[in-house]
PDB file of C-alpha atoms in Angstrom:
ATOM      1  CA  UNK A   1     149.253 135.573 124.168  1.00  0.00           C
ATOM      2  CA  UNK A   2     146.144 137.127 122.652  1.00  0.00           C
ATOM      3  CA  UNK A   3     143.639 138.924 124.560  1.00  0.00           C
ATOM      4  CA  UNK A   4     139.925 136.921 124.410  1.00  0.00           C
ATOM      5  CA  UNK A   5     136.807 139.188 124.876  1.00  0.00           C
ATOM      6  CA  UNK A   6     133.095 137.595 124.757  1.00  0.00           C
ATOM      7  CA  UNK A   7     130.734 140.579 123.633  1.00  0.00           C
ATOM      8  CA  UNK A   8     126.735 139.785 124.040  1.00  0.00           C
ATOM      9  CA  UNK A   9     123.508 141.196 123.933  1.00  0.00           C
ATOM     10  CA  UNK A  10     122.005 139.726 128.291  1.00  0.00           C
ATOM     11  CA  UNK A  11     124.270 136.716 130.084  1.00  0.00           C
ATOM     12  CA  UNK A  12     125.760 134.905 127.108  1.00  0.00           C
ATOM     13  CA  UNK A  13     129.076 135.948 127.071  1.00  0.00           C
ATOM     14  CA  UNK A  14     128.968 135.790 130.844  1.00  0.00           C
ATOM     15  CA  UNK A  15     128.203 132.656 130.805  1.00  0.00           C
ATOM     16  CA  UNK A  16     130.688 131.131 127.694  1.00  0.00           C
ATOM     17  CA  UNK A  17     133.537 132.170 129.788  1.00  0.00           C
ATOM     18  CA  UNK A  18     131.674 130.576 132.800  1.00  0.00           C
ATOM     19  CA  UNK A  19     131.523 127.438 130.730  1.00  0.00           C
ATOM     20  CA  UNK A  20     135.492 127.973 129.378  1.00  0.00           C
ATOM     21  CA  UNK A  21     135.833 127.888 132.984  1.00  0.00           C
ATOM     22  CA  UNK A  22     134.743 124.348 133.554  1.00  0.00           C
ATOM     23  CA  UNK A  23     137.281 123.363 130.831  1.00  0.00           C
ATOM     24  CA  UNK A  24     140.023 125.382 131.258  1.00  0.00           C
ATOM     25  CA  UNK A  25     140.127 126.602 134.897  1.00  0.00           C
ATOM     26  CA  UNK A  26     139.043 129.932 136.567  1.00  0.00           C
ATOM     27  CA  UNK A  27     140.236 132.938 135.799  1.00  0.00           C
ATOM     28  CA  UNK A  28     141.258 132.570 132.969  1.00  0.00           C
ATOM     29  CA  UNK A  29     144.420 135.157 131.869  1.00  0.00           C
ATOM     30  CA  UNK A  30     143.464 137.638 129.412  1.00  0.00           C
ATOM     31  CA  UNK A  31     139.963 136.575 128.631  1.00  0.00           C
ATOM     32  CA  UNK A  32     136.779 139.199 129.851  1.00  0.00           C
ATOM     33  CA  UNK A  33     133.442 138.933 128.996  1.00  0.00           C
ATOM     34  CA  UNK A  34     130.959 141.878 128.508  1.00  0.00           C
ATOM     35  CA  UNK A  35     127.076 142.495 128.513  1.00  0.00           C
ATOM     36  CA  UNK A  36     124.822 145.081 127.092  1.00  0.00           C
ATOM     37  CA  UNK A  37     121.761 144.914 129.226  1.00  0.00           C
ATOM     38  CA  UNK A  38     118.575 146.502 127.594  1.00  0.00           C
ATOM     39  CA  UNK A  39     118.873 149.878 130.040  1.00  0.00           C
ATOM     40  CA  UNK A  40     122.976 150.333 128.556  1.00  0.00           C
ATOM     41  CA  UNK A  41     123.432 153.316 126.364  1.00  0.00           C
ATOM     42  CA  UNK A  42     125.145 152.222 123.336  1.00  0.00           C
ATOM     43  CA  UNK A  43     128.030 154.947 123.705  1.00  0.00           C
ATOM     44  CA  UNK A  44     128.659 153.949 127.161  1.00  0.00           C
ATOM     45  CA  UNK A  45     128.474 150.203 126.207  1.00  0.00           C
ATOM     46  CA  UNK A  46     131.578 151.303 124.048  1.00  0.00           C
ATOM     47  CA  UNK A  47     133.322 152.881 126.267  1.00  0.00           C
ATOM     48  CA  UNK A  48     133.223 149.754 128.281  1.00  0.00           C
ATOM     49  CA  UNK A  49     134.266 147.708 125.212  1.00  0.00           C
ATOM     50  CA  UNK A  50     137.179 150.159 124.841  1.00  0.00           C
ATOM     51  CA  UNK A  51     138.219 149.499 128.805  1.00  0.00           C
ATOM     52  CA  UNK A  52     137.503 146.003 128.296  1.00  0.00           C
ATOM     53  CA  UNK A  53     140.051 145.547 125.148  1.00  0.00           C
ATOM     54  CA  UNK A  54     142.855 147.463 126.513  1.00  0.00           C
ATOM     55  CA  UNK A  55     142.541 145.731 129.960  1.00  0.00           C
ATOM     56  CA  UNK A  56     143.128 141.766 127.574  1.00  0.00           C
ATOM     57  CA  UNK A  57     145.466 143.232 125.334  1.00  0.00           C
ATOM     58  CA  UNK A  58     149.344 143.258 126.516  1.00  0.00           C
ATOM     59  CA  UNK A  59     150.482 143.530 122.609  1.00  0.00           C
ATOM     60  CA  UNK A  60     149.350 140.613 120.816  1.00  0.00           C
ATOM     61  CA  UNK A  61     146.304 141.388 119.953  1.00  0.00           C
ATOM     62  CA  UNK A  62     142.543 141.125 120.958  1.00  0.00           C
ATOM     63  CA  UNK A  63     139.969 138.567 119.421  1.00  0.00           C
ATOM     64  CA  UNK A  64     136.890 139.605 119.967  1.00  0.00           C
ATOM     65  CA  UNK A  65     133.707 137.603 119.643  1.00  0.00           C
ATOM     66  CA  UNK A  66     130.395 138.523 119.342  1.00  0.00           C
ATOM     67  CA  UNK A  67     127.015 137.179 119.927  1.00  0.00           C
ATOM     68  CA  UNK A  68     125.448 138.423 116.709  1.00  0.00           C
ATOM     69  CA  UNK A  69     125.954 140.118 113.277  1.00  0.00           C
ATOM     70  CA  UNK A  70     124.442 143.656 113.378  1.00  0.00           C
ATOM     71  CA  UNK A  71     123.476 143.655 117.000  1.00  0.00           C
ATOM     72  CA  UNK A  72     124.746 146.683 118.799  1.00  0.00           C
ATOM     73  CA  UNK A  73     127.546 144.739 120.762  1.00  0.00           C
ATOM     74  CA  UNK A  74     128.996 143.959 117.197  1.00  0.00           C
ATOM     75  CA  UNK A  75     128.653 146.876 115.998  1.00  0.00           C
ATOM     76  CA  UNK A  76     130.172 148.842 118.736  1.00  0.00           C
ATOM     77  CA  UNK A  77     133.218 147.201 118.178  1.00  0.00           C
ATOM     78  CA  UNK A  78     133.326 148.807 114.744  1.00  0.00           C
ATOM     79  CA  UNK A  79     134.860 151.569 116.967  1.00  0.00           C
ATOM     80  CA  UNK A  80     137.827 149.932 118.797  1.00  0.00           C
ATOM     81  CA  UNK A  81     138.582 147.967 115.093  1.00  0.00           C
ATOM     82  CA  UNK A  82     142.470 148.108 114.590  1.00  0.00           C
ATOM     83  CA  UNK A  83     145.632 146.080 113.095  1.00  0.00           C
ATOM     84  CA  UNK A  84     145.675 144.330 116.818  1.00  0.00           C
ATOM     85  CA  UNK A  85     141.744 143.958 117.186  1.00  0.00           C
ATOM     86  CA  UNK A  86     139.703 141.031 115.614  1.00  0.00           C
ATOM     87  CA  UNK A  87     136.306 140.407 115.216  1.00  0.00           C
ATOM     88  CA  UNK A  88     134.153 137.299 114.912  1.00  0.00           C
ATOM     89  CA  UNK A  89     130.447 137.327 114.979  1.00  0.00           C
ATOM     90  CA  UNK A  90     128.195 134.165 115.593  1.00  0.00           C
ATOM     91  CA  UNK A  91     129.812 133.397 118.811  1.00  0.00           C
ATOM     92  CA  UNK A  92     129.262 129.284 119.465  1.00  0.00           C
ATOM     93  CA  UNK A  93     130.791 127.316 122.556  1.00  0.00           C
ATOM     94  CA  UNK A  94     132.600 125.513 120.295  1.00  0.00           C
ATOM     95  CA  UNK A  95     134.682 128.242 118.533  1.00  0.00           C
ATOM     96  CA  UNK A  96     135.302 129.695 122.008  1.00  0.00           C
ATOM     97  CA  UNK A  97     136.776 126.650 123.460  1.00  0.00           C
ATOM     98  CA  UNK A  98     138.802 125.866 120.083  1.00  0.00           C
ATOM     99  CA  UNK A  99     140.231 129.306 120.509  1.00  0.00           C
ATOM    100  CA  UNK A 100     141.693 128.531 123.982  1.00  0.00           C
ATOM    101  CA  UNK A 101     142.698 125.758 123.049  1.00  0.00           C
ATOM    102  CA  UNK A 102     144.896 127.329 120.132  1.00  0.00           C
ATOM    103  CA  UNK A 103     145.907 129.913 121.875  1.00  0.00           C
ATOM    104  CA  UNK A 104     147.342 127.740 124.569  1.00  0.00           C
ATOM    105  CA  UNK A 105     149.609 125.876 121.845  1.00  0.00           C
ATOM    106  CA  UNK A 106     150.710 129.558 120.482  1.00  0.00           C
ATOM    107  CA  UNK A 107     148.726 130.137 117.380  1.00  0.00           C
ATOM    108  CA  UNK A 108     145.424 130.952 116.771  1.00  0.00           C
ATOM    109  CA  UNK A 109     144.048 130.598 113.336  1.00  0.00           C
ATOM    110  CA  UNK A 110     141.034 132.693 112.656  1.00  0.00           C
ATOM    111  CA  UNK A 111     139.945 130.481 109.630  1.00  0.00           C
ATOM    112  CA  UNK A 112     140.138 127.452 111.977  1.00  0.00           C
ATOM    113  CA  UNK A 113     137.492 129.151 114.710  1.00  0.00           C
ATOM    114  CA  UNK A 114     135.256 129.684 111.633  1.00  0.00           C
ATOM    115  CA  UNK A 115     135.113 126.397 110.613  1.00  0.00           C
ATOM    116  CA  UNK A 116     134.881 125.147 114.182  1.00  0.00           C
ATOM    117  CA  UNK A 117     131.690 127.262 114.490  1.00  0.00           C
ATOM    118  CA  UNK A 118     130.463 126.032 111.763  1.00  0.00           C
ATOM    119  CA  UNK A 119     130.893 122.440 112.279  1.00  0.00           C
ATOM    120  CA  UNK A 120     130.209 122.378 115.867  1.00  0.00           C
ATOM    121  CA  UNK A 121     126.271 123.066 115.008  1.00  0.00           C
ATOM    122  CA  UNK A 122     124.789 119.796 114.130  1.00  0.00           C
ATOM    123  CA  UNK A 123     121.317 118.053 113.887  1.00  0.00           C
ATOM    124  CA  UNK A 124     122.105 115.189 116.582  1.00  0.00           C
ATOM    125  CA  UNK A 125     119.040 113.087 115.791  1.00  0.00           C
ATOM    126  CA  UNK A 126     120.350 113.117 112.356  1.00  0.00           C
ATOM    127  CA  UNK A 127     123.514 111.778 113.136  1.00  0.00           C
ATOM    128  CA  UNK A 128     122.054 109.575 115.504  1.00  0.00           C
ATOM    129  CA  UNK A 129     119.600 107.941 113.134  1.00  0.00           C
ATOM    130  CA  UNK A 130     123.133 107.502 110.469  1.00  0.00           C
ATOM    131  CA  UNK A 131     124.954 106.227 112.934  1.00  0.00           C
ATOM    132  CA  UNK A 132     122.218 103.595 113.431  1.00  0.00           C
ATOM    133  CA  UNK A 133     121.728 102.669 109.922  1.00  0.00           C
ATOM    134  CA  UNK A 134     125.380 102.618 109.488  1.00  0.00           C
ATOM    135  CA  UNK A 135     125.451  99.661 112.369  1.00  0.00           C
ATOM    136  CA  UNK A 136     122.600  97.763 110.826  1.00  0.00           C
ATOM    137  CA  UNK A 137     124.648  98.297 107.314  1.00  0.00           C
ATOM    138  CA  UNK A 138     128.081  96.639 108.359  1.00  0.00           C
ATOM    139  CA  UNK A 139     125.944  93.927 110.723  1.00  0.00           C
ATOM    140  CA  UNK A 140     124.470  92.768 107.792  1.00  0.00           C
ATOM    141  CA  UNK A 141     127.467  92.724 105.629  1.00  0.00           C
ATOM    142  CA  UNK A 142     129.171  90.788 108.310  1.00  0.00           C
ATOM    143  CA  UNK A 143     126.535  88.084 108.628  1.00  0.00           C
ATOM    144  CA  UNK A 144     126.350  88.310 104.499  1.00  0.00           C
ATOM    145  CA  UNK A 145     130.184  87.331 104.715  1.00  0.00           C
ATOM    146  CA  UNK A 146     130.020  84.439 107.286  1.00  0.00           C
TER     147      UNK A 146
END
């Protein structure tokens, strides 16, 4: 099974795998999140993202997501990079539970948890206001047909 690591600039990470928690149960095997607070040292900070991978790692691998592109908990992990050691940036709820979930059932597709981040950001009053109009649309083609 693959190691998961959540990697974020303050609490978010902390509080994805809080969330995964809800879902999945507590502690759950082989997943770790880490924080860079604004006092961490960046070298340190990777020291601890070295620690943290080994710890989740027992062969298979490590995905690793991060909050953001170019922030300094991504690019840390420019330094423990390797055949066994992926990383995805954007970090979203979504992709973090999809990735459980996969990994769970054996295989975890990293083009899947990209398109899982991607579609799991949506304008809800949007789709609210479609869903409506789609309602009013087949009651009046109903009634039209009676």
């Amino acid at each position: 099974m693959q190691g998961i690591l959540l990697i974020s600039h303050g609490p978010l990470a902390e509080g994805m795998l809080k969330t995964a928690e809800i879902f999945f149960g507590e502690n759950i095997p082989q997943m770790k999140a880490l924080v860079l607070n604004t006092q961490d040292d960046p070298e340190d900070f990777r020291g601890r993202l070295q620690a943290a991978v080994d710890e989740v790692n027992t062969g298979e691998g490590v995905l690793v997501f991060a909050d953001l592109l170019g922030g300094t908990p991504c690019n840390q992990s420019a330094f423990v990079l390797n055949e066994k050691v992926t990383v995805l940036t954007g970090m979203n709820l979504p992709m973090v539970m999809e990735c459980l979930g996969l990994r769970m059932s054996g295989e975890v597709a990293i083009d899947q948890l990209e398109e899982t981040a991607k579609t799991g950001i949506v304008n809800f009053n949007k789709m609210l206001e479609e869903k409506k109009k789609a309602g009013r649309s087949r009651r009046r083609s109903k009634e039209e047909a009676e």
